[in-house]
mmCIF file of C-alpha atoms and ligand atoms in Angstrom:
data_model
loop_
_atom_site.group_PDB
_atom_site.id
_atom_site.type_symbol
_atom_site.label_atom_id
_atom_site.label_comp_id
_atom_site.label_asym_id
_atom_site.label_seq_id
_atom_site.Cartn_x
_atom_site.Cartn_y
_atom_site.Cartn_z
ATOM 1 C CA UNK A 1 0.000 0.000 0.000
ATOM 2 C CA UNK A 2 1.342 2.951 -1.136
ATOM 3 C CA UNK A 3 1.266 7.065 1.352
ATOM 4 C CA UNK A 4 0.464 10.284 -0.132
ATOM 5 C CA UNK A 5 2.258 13.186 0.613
ATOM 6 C CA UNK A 6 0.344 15.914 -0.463
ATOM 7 C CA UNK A 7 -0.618 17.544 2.912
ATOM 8 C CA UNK A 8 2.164 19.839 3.391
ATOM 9 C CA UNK A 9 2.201 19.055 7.061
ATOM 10 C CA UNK A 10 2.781 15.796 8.541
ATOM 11 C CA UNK A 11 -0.696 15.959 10.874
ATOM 12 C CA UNK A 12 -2.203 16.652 7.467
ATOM 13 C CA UNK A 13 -0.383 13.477 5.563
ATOM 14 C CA UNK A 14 -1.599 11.568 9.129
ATOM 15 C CA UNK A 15 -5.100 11.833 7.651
ATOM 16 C CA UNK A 16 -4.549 11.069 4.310
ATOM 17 C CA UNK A 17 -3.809 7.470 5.723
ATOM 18 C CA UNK A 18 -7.840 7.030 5.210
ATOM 19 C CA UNK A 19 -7.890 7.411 1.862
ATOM 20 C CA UNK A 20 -11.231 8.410 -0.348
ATOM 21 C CA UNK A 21 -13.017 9.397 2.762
ATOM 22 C CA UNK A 22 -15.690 11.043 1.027
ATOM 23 C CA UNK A 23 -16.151 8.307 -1.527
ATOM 24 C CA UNK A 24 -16.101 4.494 0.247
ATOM 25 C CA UNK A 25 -12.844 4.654 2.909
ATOM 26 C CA UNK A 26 -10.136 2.411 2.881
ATOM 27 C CA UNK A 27 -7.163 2.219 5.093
ATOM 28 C CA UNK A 28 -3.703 2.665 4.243
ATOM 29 C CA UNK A 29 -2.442 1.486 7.234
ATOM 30 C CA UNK A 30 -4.724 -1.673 8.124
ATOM 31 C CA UNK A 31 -2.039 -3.076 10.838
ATOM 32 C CA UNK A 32 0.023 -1.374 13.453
ATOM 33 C CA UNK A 33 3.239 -2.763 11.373
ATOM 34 C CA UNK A 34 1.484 -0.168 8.216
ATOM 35 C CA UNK A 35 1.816 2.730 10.811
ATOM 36 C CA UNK A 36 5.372 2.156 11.450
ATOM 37 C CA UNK A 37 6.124 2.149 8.102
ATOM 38 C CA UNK A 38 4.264 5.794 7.425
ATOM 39 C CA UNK A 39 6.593 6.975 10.329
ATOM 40 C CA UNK A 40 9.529 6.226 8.563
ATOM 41 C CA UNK A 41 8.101 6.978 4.984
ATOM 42 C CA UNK A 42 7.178 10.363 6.623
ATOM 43 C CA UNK A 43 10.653 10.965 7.516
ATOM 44 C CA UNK A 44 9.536 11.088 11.090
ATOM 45 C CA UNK A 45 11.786 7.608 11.843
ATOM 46 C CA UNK A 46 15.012 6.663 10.587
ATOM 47 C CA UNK A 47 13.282 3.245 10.274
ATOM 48 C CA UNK A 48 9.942 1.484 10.693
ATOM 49 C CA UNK A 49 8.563 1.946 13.765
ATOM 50 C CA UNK A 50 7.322 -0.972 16.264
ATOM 51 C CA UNK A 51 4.054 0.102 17.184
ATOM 52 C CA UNK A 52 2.085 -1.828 20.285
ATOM 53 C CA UNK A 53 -1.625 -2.644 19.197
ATOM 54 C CA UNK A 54 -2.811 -0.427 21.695
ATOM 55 C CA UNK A 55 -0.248 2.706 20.581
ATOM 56 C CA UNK A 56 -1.973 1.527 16.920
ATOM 57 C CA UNK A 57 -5.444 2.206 17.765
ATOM 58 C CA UNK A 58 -5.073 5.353 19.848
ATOM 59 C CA UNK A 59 -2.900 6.446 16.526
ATOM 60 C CA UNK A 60 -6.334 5.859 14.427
ATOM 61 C CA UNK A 61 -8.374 7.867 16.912
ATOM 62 C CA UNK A 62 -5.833 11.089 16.741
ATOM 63 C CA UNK A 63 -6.185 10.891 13.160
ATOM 64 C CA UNK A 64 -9.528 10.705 13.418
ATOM 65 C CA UNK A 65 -9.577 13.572 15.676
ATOM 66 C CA UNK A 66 -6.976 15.593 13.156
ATOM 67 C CA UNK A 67 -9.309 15.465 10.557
ATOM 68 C CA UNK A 68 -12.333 16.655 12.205
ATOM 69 C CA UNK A 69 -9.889 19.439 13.589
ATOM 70 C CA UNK A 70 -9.009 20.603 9.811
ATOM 71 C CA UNK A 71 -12.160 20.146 8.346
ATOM 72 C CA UNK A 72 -14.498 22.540 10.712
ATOM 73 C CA UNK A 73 -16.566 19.701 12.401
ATOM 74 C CA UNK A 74 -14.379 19.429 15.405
ATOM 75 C CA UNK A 75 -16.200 17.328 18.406
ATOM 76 C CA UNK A 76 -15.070 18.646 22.259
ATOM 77 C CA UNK A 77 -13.240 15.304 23.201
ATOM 78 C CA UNK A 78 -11.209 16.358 20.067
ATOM 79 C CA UNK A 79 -9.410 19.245 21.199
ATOM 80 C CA UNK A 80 -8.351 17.063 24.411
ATOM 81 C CA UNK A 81 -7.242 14.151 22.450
ATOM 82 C CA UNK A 82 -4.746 16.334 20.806
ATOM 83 C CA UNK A 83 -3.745 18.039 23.908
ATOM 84 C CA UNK A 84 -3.062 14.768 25.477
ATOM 85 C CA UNK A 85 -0.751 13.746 22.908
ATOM 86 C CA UNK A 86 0.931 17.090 22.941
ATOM 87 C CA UNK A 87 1.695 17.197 25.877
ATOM 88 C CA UNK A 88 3.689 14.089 26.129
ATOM 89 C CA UNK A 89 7.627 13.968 25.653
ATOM 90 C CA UNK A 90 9.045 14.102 22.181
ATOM 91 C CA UNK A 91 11.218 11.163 21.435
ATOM 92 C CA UNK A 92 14.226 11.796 22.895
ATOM 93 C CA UNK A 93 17.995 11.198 21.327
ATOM 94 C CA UNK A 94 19.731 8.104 22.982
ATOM 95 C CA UNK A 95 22.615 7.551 23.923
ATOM 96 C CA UNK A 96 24.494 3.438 23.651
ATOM 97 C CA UNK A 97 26.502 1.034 25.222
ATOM 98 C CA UNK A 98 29.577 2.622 23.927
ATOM 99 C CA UNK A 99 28.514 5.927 24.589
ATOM 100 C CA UNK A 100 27.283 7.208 20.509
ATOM 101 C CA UNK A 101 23.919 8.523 19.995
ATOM 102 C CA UNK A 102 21.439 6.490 18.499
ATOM 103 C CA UNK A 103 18.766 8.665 16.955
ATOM 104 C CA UNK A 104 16.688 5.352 15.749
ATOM 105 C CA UNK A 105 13.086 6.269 17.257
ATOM 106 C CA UNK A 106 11.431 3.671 18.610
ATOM 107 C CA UNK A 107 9.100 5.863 20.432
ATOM 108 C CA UNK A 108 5.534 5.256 18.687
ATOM 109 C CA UNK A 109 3.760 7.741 21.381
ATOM 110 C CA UNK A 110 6.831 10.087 21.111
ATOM 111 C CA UNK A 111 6.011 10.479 17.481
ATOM 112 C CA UNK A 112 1.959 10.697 17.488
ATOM 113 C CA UNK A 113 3.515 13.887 20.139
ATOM 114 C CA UNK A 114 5.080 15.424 16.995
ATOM 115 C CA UNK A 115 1.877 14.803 15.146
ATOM 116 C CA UNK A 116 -0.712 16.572 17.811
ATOM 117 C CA UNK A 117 1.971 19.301 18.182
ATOM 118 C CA UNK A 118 2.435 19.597 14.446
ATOM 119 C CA UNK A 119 -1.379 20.022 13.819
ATOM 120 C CA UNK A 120 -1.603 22.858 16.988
ATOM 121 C CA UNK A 121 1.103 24.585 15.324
ATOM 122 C CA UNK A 122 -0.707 24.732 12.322
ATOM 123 C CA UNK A 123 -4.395 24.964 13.643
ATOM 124 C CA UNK A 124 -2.978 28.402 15.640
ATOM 125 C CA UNK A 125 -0.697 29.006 12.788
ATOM 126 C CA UNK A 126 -1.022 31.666 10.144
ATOM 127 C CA UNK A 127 -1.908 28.877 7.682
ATOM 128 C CA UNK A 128 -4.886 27.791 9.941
ATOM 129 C CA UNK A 129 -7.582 29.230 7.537
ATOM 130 C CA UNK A 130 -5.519 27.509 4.810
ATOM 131 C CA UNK A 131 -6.293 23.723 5.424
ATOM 132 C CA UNK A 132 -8.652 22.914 2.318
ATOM 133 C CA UNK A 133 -10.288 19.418 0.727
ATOM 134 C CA UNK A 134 -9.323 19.019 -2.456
ATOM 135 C CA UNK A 135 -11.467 20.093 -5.113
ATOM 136 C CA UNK A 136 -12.133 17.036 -7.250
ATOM 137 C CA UNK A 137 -15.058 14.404 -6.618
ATOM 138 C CA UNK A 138 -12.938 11.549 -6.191
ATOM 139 C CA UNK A 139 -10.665 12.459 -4.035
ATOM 140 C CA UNK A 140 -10.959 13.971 -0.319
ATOM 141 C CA UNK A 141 -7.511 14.564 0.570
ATOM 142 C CA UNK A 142 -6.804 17.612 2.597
ATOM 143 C CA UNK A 143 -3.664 19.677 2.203
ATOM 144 C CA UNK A 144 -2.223 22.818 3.222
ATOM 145 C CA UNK A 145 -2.734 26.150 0.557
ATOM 146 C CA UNK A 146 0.415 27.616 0.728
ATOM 147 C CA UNK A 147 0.209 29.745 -2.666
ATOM 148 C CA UNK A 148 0.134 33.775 -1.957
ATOM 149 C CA UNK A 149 -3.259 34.397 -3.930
ATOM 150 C CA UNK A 150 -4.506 30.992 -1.499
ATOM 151 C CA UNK A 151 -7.284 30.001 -4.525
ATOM 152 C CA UNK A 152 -5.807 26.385 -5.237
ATOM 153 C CA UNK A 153 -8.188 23.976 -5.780
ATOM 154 C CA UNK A 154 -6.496 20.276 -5.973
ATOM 155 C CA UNK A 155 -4.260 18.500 -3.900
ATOM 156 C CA UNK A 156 -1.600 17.948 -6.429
ATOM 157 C CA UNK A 157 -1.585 19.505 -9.989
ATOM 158 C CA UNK A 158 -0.235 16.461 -11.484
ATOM 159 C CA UNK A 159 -3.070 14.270 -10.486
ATOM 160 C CA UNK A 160 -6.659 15.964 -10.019
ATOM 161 C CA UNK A 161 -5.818 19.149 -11.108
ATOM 162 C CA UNK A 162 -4.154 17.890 -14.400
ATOM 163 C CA UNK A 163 -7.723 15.384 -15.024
ATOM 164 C CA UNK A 164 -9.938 18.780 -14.311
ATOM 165 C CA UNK A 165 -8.006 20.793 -17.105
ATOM 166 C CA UNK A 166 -8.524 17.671 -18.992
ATOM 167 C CA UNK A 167 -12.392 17.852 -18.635
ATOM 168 C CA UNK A 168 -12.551 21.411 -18.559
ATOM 169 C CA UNK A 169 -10.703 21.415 -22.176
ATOM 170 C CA UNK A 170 -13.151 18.303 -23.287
ATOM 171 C CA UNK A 171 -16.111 20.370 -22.066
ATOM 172 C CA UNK A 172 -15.215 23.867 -24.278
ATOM 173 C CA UNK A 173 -14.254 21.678 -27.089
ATOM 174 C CA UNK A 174 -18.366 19.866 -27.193
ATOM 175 C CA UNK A 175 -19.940 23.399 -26.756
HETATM 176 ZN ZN1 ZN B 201 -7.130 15.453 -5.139
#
């Protein structure tokens, strides 16, 4: 199963592990062994992650949580889900036997603590009124509008922005 970066911010790329939300849901990260491979493909990790089954499905509900957060229908319990998991330590550099640091995270909880704090940064953030769904029918991916005018539309111009040209050019061309 393959991640999609679009977000701009991790917290945001966190959501987009539930893909086609809008349209019939499927998981990109089914198991907790999924989840510790989106750490490291999110360059949180310097390698997959172990992740407990219980650290796994607190992981799903902060997601959940994230995404209600960016997309206006926040519930109360949400706001102290992600304050819970700010609040905890980041994942700390370690040090070994033979006294070298070892900055291989294996700190599951550490890391959903860089998520929550990621997605307070940017809910308080200058960017906070910037979190949009993209555009196209089929997809429901969320990402961050960082362009100056802040009118875009699609998550990623090479995939539904490039297919609306496409059927905005096949639409002038029948009328
Ligand atoms: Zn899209």
């Amino acid at each position: 199963m393959s991640f999609t970066w679009v977000g701009g911010r991790p917290s945001v790329d966190f959501t987009a592990t539930l893909g086609k939300r809008r349209q019939t849901p499927f998981e990109r990260v089914p198991v907790a062994s999924d989840l510790g491979r989106w750490f490291h493909a999110a360059g949180l990790a310097d390698h997959p992650v172990a992740v407990s089954p219980r650290t796994f499905t607190r992981a799903l509900a902060l997601r959940e949580a994230l995404y209600r957060l960016f997309t206006g229908t926040t519930l109360a319990a949400d706001v102290d889900l992600v304050n819970h998991w700010s609040a905890r330590p980041l994942p700390g550099p370690r040090l070994t036997g033979d006294l070298r640091a070892d900055n291989t995270t294996t700190d599951a909880a550490g890391l959903l603590s860089v998520l929550a704090r990621d997605a307070v940064d940017l809910l308080t953030g200058p960017l906070a009124d910037r979190i949009r769904t993209c555009a196209a029918d089929d997809c429901s991916l969320l990402f961050v509008d960082e362009s100056r005018a802040g009118r875009r539309r699609w998550c990623s111009m090479n995939t539904c922005g490039a297919r609306a040209k496409m059927a905005h050019y096949r639409a002038a061309r029948v009328d």
